[in-house]
């Protein structure tokens, strides 16, 4: 989780921001490997700290905009099971 978060936000030690192309590749990998669904389906199995990391990653992906599109929203719309799982708790 920490590596994913560092890839999206940059290193925690205040290092340089990640390159846009690297972040785009990471996001594409998250979507293609269905990691959003995997993380959400396993929320009950991870520690509280890991849940906070998942929420931060999910939040970052939701806010990420490419042109006029929001890729995470498009991904979730195509997989309504993600929303149902979040509502279910």
PDB file of N, CA, C and O in Angstrom, residues 12-65:
ATOM      1  N   UNK A  12       7.309  10.330   0.857  1.00  0.00           N
ATOM      2  CA  UNK A  12       6.889  11.005   2.090  1.00  0.00           C
ATOM      3  C   UNK A  12       7.971  11.904   2.669  1.00  0.00           C
ATOM      4  O   UNK A  12       7.679  12.791   3.451  1.00  0.00           O
ATOM      5  N   UNK A  13       9.206  11.662   2.281  1.00  0.00           N
ATOM      6  CA  UNK A  13      10.305  12.443   2.843  1.00  0.00           C
ATOM      7  C   UNK A  13      10.449  13.809   2.193  1.00  0.00           C
ATOM      8  O   UNK A  13      11.413  14.516   2.413  1.00  0.00           O
ATOM      9  N   UNK A  14       9.459  14.178   1.378  1.00  0.00           N
ATOM     10  CA  UNK A  14       9.487  15.496   0.757  1.00  0.00           C
ATOM     11  C   UNK A  14      10.316  15.557  -0.506  1.00  0.00           C
ATOM     12  O   UNK A  14      10.684  16.630  -0.952  1.00  0.00           O
ATOM     13  N   UNK A  15      10.602  14.404  -1.106  1.00  0.00           N
ATOM     14  CA  UNK A  15      11.376  14.371  -2.341  1.00  0.00           C
ATOM     15  C   UNK A  15      10.575  14.967  -3.491  1.00  0.00           C
ATOM     16  O   UNK A  15       9.517  15.564  -3.312  1.00  0.00           O
ATOM     17  N   UNK A  16      11.083  14.794  -4.672  1.00  0.00           N
ATOM     18  CA  UNK A  16      10.438  15.393  -5.840  1.00  0.00           C
ATOM     19  C   UNK A  16       9.114  14.709  -6.166  1.00  0.00           C
ATOM     20  O   UNK A  16       8.890  13.555  -5.839  1.00  0.00           O
ATOM     21  N   UNK A  17       8.264  15.461  -6.838  1.00  0.00           N
ATOM     22  CA  UNK A  17       6.963  14.944  -7.277  1.00  0.00           C
ATOM     23  C   UNK A  17       7.184  13.849  -8.320  1.00  0.00           C
ATOM     24  O   UNK A  17       8.121  13.929  -9.106  1.00  0.00           O
ATOM     25  N   UNK A  18       6.321  12.849  -8.352  1.00  0.00           N
ATOM     26  CA  UNK A  18       6.468  11.815  -9.372  1.00  0.00           C
ATOM     27  C   UNK A  18       6.156  12.378 -10.766  1.00  0.00           C
ATOM     28  O   UNK A  18       5.350  13.301 -10.902  1.00  0.00           O
ATOM     29  N   UNK A  19       6.796  11.832 -11.773  1.00  0.00           N
ATOM     30  CA  UNK A  19       6.568  12.283 -13.153  1.00  0.00           C
ATOM     31  C   UNK A  19       5.143  11.925 -13.575  1.00  0.00           C
ATOM     32  O   UNK A  19       4.618  10.876 -13.197  1.00  0.00           O
ATOM     33  N   UNK A  20       4.524  12.808 -14.342  1.00  0.00           N
ATOM     34  CA  UNK A  20       3.145  12.611 -14.803  1.00  0.00           C
ATOM     35  C   UNK A  20       3.008  11.283 -15.548  1.00  0.00           C
ATOM     36  O   UNK A  20       2.041  10.554 -15.351  1.00  0.00           O
ATOM     37  N   UNK A  21       3.981  10.969 -16.388  1.00  0.00           N
ATOM     38  CA  UNK A  21       3.904   9.719 -17.155  1.00  0.00           C
ATOM     39  C   UNK A  21       3.961   8.502 -16.237  1.00  0.00           C
ATOM     40  O   UNK A  21       3.269   7.507 -16.473  1.00  0.00           O
ATOM     41  N   UNK A  22       4.767   8.577 -15.173  1.00  0.00           N
ATOM     42  CA  UNK A  22       4.852   7.470 -14.216  1.00  0.00           C
ATOM     43  C   UNK A  22       3.530   7.288 -13.477  1.00  0.00           C
ATOM     44  O   UNK A  22       3.069   6.168 -13.276  1.00  0.00           O
ATOM     45  N   UNK A  23       2.927   8.393 -13.080  1.00  0.00           N
ATOM     46  CA  UNK A  23       1.642   8.338 -12.376  1.00  0.00           C
ATOM     47  C   UNK A  23       0.562   7.788 -13.300  1.00  0.00           C
ATOM     48  O   UNK A  23      -0.250   6.957 -12.896  1.00  0.00           O
ATOM     49  N   UNK A  24       0.584   8.213 -14.552  1.00  0.00           N
ATOM     50  CA  UNK A  24      -0.394   7.713 -15.531  1.00  0.00           C
ATOM     51  C   UNK A  24      -0.257   6.211 -15.723  1.00  0.00           C
ATOM     52  O   UNK A  24      -1.256   5.492 -15.781  1.00  0.00           O
ATOM     53  N   UNK A  25       0.969   5.733 -15.815  1.00  0.00           N
ATOM     54  CA  UNK A  25       1.197   4.289 -15.959  1.00  0.00           C
ATOM     55  C   UNK A  25       0.735   3.539 -14.722  1.00  0.00           C
ATOM     56  O   UNK A  25       0.138   2.459 -14.837  1.00  0.00           O
ATOM     57  N   UNK A  26       1.012   4.089 -13.559  1.00  0.00           N
ATOM     58  CA  UNK A  26       0.587   3.452 -12.314  1.00  0.00           C
ATOM     59  C   UNK A  26      -0.936   3.371 -12.252  1.00  0.00           C
ATOM     60  O   UNK A  26      -1.500   2.324 -11.924  1.00  0.00           O
ATOM     61  N   UNK A  27      -1.607   4.457 -12.586  1.00  0.00           N
ATOM     62  CA  UNK A  27      -3.074   4.478 -12.582  1.00  0.00           C
ATOM     63  C   UNK A  27      -3.628   3.464 -13.574  1.00  0.00           C
ATOM     64  O   UNK A  27      -4.566   2.723 -13.248  1.00  0.00           O
ATOM     65  N   UNK A  28      -3.057   3.409 -14.755  1.00  0.00           N
ATOM     66  CA  UNK A  28      -3.503   2.436 -15.763  1.00  0.00           C
ATOM     67  C   UNK A  28      -3.337   1.012 -15.248  1.00  0.00           C
ATOM     68  O   UNK A  28      -4.214   0.161 -15.460  1.00  0.00           O
ATOM     69  N   UNK A  29      -2.242   0.756 -14.572  1.00  0.00           N
ATOM     70  CA  UNK A  29      -2.010  -0.566 -13.991  1.00  0.00           C
ATOM     71  C   UNK A  29      -3.023  -0.900 -12.904  1.00  0.00           C
ATOM     72  O   UNK A  29      -3.500  -2.034 -12.820  1.00  0.00           O
ATOM     73  N   UNK A  30      -3.351   0.084 -12.093  1.00  0.00           N
ATOM     74  CA  UNK A  30      -4.348  -0.118 -11.037  1.00  0.00           C
ATOM     75  C   UNK A  30      -5.686  -0.510 -11.656  1.00  0.00           C
ATOM     76  O   UNK A  30      -6.356  -1.435 -11.191  1.00  0.00           O
ATOM     77  N   UNK A  31      -6.074   0.188 -12.725  1.00  0.00           N
ATOM     78  CA  UNK A  31      -7.351  -0.116 -13.376  1.00  0.00           C
ATOM     79  C   UNK A  31      -7.304  -1.460 -14.095  1.00  0.00           C
ATOM     80  O   UNK A  31      -8.226  -2.260 -13.972  1.00  0.00           O
ATOM     81  N   UNK A  32      -6.237  -1.723 -14.836  1.00  0.00           N
ATOM     82  CA  UNK A  32      -6.179  -2.955 -15.641  1.00  0.00           C
ATOM     83  C   UNK A  32      -6.066  -4.207 -14.773  1.00  0.00           C
ATOM     84  O   UNK A  32      -6.558  -5.268 -15.155  1.00  0.00           O
ATOM     85  N   UNK A  33      -5.449  -4.088 -13.610  1.00  0.00           N
ATOM     86  CA  UNK A  33      -5.304  -5.236 -12.716  1.00  0.00           C
ATOM     87  C   UNK A  33      -6.462  -5.349 -11.718  1.00  0.00           C
ATOM     88  O   UNK A  33      -6.425  -6.206 -10.829  1.00  0.00           O
ATOM     89  N   UNK A  34      -7.450  -4.464 -11.870  1.00  0.00           N
ATOM     90  CA  UNK A  34      -8.635  -4.468 -10.995  1.00  0.00           C
ATOM     91  C   UNK A  34      -8.267  -4.307  -9.512  1.00  0.00           C
ATOM     92  O   UNK A  34      -8.901  -4.885  -8.627  1.00  0.00           O
ATOM     93  N   UNK A  35      -7.242  -3.497  -9.245  1.00  0.00           N
ATOM     94  CA  UNK A  35      -6.802  -3.319  -7.861  1.00  0.00           C
ATOM     95  C   UNK A  35      -7.809  -2.553  -7.012  1.00  0.00           C
ATOM     96  O   UNK A  35      -7.902  -2.793  -5.810  1.00  0.00           O
ATOM     97  N   UNK A  36      -8.569  -1.634  -7.615  1.00  0.00           N
ATOM     98  CA  UNK A  36      -9.599  -0.926  -6.838  1.00  0.00           C
ATOM     99  C   UNK A  36     -10.582  -1.922  -6.250  1.00  0.00           C
ATOM    100  O   UNK A  36     -10.897  -1.876  -5.055  1.00  0.00           O
ATOM    101  N   UNK A  37     -11.068  -2.810  -7.080  1.00  0.00           N
ATOM    102  CA  UNK A  37     -12.024  -3.819  -6.646  1.00  0.00           C
ATOM    103  C   UNK A  37     -11.390  -4.729  -5.585  1.00  0.00           C
ATOM    104  O   UNK A  37     -12.011  -5.028  -4.560  1.00  0.00           O
ATOM    105  N   UNK A  38     -10.175  -5.136  -5.811  1.00  0.00           N
ATOM    106  CA  UNK A  38      -9.465  -6.006  -4.877  1.00  0.00           C
ATOM    107  C   UNK A  38      -9.285  -5.327  -3.521  1.00  0.00           C
ATOM    108  O   UNK A  38      -9.532  -5.944  -2.470  1.00  0.00           O
ATOM    109  N   UNK A  39      -8.874  -4.070  -3.530  1.00  0.00           N
ATOM    110  CA  UNK A  39      -8.683  -3.349  -2.267  1.00  0.00           C
ATOM    111  C   UNK A  39      -9.999  -3.205  -1.509  1.00  0.00           C
ATOM    112  O   UNK A  39     -10.051  -3.420  -0.299  1.00  0.00           O
ATOM    113  N   UNK A  40     -11.054  -2.856  -2.214  1.00  0.00           N
ATOM    114  CA  UNK A  40     -12.339  -2.635  -1.567  1.00  0.00           C
ATOM    115  C   UNK A  40     -12.930  -3.943  -1.048  1.00  0.00           C
ATOM    116  O   UNK A  40     -13.487  -3.986   0.047  1.00  0.00           O
ATOM    117  N   UNK A  41     -12.788  -5.014  -1.804  1.00  0.00           N
ATOM    118  CA  UNK A  41     -13.315  -6.306  -1.365  1.00  0.00           C
ATOM    119  C   UNK A  41     -12.590  -6.844  -0.136  1.00  0.00           C
ATOM    120  O   UNK A  41     -13.132  -7.692   0.565  1.00  0.00           O
ATOM    121  N   UNK A  42     -11.376  -6.368   0.110  1.00  0.00           N
ATOM    122  CA  UNK A  42     -10.593  -6.872   1.227  1.00  0.00           C
ATOM    123  C   UNK A  42     -10.421  -5.870   2.359  1.00  0.00           C
ATOM    124  O   UNK A  42      -9.569  -6.063   3.229  1.00  0.00           O
ATOM    125  N   UNK A  43     -11.211  -4.822   2.368  1.00  0.00           N
ATOM    126  CA  UNK A  43     -11.097  -3.815   3.435  1.00  0.00           C
ATOM    127  C   UNK A  43     -11.251  -4.423   4.830  1.00  0.00           C
ATOM    128  O   UNK A  43     -10.574  -4.026   5.765  1.00  0.00           O
ATOM    129  N   UNK A  44     -12.144  -5.386   4.960  1.00  0.00           N
ATOM    130  CA  UNK A  44     -12.392  -5.979   6.281  1.00  0.00           C
ATOM    131  C   UNK A  44     -11.228  -6.845   6.761  1.00  0.00           C
ATOM    132  O   UNK A  44     -11.135  -7.158   7.944  1.00  0.00           O
ATOM    133  N   UNK A  45     -10.323  -7.192   5.869  1.00  0.00           N
ATOM    134  CA  UNK A  45      -9.204  -8.079   6.216  1.00  0.00           C
ATOM    135  C   UNK A  45      -7.914  -7.347   6.554  1.00  0.00           C
ATOM    136  O   UNK A  45      -6.945  -7.981   6.956  1.00  0.00           O
ATOM    137  N   UNK A  46      -7.877  -6.045   6.336  1.00  0.00           N
ATOM    138  CA  UNK A  46      -6.628  -5.304   6.549  1.00  0.00           C
ATOM    139  C   UNK A  46      -6.714  -4.476   7.823  1.00  0.00           C
ATOM    140  O   UNK A  46      -7.800  -4.239   8.360  1.00  0.00           O
ATOM    141  N   UNK A  47      -5.564  -4.018   8.267  1.00  0.00           N
ATOM    142  CA  UNK A  47      -5.510  -3.220   9.493  1.00  0.00           C
ATOM    143  C   UNK A  47      -6.110  -1.832   9.274  1.00  0.00           C
ATOM    144  O   UNK A  47      -6.307  -1.401   8.136  1.00  0.00           O
ATOM    145  N   UNK A  48      -6.353  -1.143  10.362  1.00  0.00           N
ATOM    146  CA  UNK A  48      -6.898   0.203  10.297  1.00  0.00           C
ATOM    147  C   UNK A  48      -5.979   1.131   9.504  1.00  0.00           C
ATOM    148  O   UNK A  48      -6.444   1.931   8.699  1.00  0.00           O
ATOM    149  N   UNK A  49      -4.686   1.013   9.721  1.00  0.00           N
ATOM    150  CA  UNK A  49      -3.723   1.859   9.007  1.00  0.00           C
ATOM    151  C   UNK A  49      -3.753   1.578   7.506  1.00  0.00           C
ATOM    152  O   UNK A  49      -3.671   2.503   6.694  1.00  0.00           O
ATOM    153  N   UNK A  50      -3.881   0.307   7.136  1.00  0.00           N
ATOM    154  CA  UNK A  50      -3.981  -0.035   5.715  1.00  0.00           C
ATOM    155  C   UNK A  50      -5.278   0.491   5.118  1.00  0.00           C
ATOM    156  O   UNK A  50      -5.307   0.911   3.957  1.00  0.00           O
ATOM    157  N   UNK A  51      -6.347   0.480   5.884  1.00  0.00           N
ATOM    158  CA  UNK A  51      -7.617   1.049   5.402  1.00  0.00           C
ATOM    159  C   UNK A  51      -7.453   2.532   5.103  1.00  0.00           C
ATOM    160  O   UNK A  51      -7.985   3.029   4.110  1.00  0.00           O
ATOM    161  N   UNK A  52      -6.732   3.230   5.968  1.00  0.00           N
ATOM    162  CA  UNK A  52      -6.489   4.654   5.727  1.00  0.00           C
ATOM    163  C   UNK A  52      -5.695   4.858   4.442  1.00  0.00           C
ATOM    164  O   UNK A  52      -5.974   5.783   3.675  1.00  0.00           O
ATOM    165  N   UNK A  53      -4.726   3.985   4.185  1.00  0.00           N
ATOM    166  CA  UNK A  53      -3.934   4.063   2.953  1.00  0.00           C
ATOM    167  C   UNK A  53      -4.836   3.826   1.735  1.00  0.00           C
ATOM    168  O   UNK A  53      -4.734   4.538   0.730  1.00  0.00           O
ATOM    169  N   UNK A  54      -5.713   2.833   1.818  1.00  0.00           N
ATOM    170  CA  UNK A  54      -6.622   2.521   0.712  1.00  0.00           C
ATOM    171  C   UNK A  54      -7.541   3.701   0.437  1.00  0.00           C
ATOM    172  O   UNK A  54      -7.771   4.067  -0.716  1.00  0.00           O
ATOM    173  N   UNK A  55      -8.054   4.315   1.486  1.00  0.00           N
ATOM    174  CA  UNK A  55      -8.930   5.482   1.313  1.00  0.00           C
ATOM    175  C   UNK A  55      -8.171   6.622   0.647  1.00  0.00           C
ATOM    176  O   UNK A  55      -8.696   7.281  -0.257  1.00  0.00           O
ATOM    177  N   UNK A  56      -6.929   6.856   1.050  1.00  0.00           N
ATOM    178  CA  UNK A  56      -6.123   7.927   0.444  1.00  0.00           C
ATOM    179  C   UNK A  56      -5.876   7.640  -1.040  1.00  0.00           C
ATOM    180  O   UNK A  56      -5.973   8.544  -1.884  1.00  0.00           O
ATOM    181  N   UNK A  57      -5.577   6.389  -1.378  1.00  0.00           N
ATOM    182  CA  UNK A  57      -5.343   6.007  -2.775  1.00  0.00           C
ATOM    183  C   UNK A  57      -6.618   6.178  -3.581  1.00  0.00           C
ATOM    184  O   UNK A  57      -6.618   6.761  -4.671  1.00  0.00           O
ATOM    185  N   UNK A  58      -7.730   5.675  -3.042  1.00  0.00           N
ATOM    186  CA  UNK A  58      -9.025   5.770  -3.713  1.00  0.00           C
ATOM    187  C   UNK A  58      -9.389   7.232  -3.959  1.00  0.00           C
ATOM    188  O   UNK A  58      -9.809   7.613  -5.053  1.00  0.00           O
ATOM    189  N   UNK A  59      -9.206   8.051  -2.947  1.00  0.00           N
ATOM    190  CA  UNK A  59      -9.486   9.490  -3.041  1.00  0.00           C
ATOM    191  C   UNK A  59      -8.644  10.148  -4.131  1.00  0.00           C
ATOM    192  O   UNK A  59      -9.142  10.937  -4.929  1.00  0.00           O
ATOM    193  N   UNK A  60      -7.365   9.834  -4.146  1.00  0.00           N
ATOM    194  CA  UNK A  60      -6.455  10.412  -5.138  1.00  0.00           C
ATOM    195  C   UNK A  60      -6.877  10.026  -6.545  1.00  0.00           C
ATOM    196  O   UNK A  60      -6.897  10.864  -7.449  1.00  0.00           O
ATOM    197  N   UNK A  61      -7.228   8.761  -6.724  1.00  0.00           N
ATOM    198  CA  UNK A  61      -7.644   8.298  -8.046  1.00  0.00           C
ATOM    199  C   UNK A  61      -8.943   8.969  -8.486  1.00  0.00           C
ATOM    200  O   UNK A  61      -9.093   9.340  -9.645  1.00  0.00           O
ATOM    201  N   UNK A  62      -9.887   9.125  -7.561  1.00  0.00           N
ATOM    202  CA  UNK A  62     -11.157   9.759  -7.908  1.00  0.00           C
ATOM    203  C   UNK A  62     -10.976  11.205  -8.349  1.00  0.00           C
ATOM    204  O   UNK A  62     -11.683  11.692  -9.220  1.00  0.00           O
ATOM    205  N   UNK A  63     -10.038  11.909  -7.760  1.00  0.00           N
ATOM    206  CA  UNK A  63      -9.832  13.320  -8.063  1.00  0.00           C
ATOM    207  C   UNK A  63      -8.945  13.554  -9.283  1.00  0.00           C
ATOM    208  O   UNK A  63      -8.876  14.669  -9.794  1.00  0.00           O
ATOM    209  N   UNK A  64      -8.277  12.527  -9.736  1.00  0.00           N
ATOM    210  CA  UNK A  64      -7.346  12.662 -10.861  1.00  0.00           C
ATOM    211  C   UNK A  64      -8.122  12.886 -12.153  1.00  0.00           C
ATOM    212  O   UNK A  64      -8.998  12.130 -12.505  1.00  0.00           O
ATOM    213  N   UNK A  65      -7.759  13.957 -12.839  1.00  0.00           N
ATOM    214  CA  UNK A  65      -8.447  14.347 -14.064  1.00  0.00           C
ATOM    215  C   UNK A  65      -7.473  14.305 -15.228  1.00  0.00           C
ATOM    216  O   UNK A  65      -6.346  14.783 -15.128  1.00  0.00           O
TER     217      UNK A  65
END
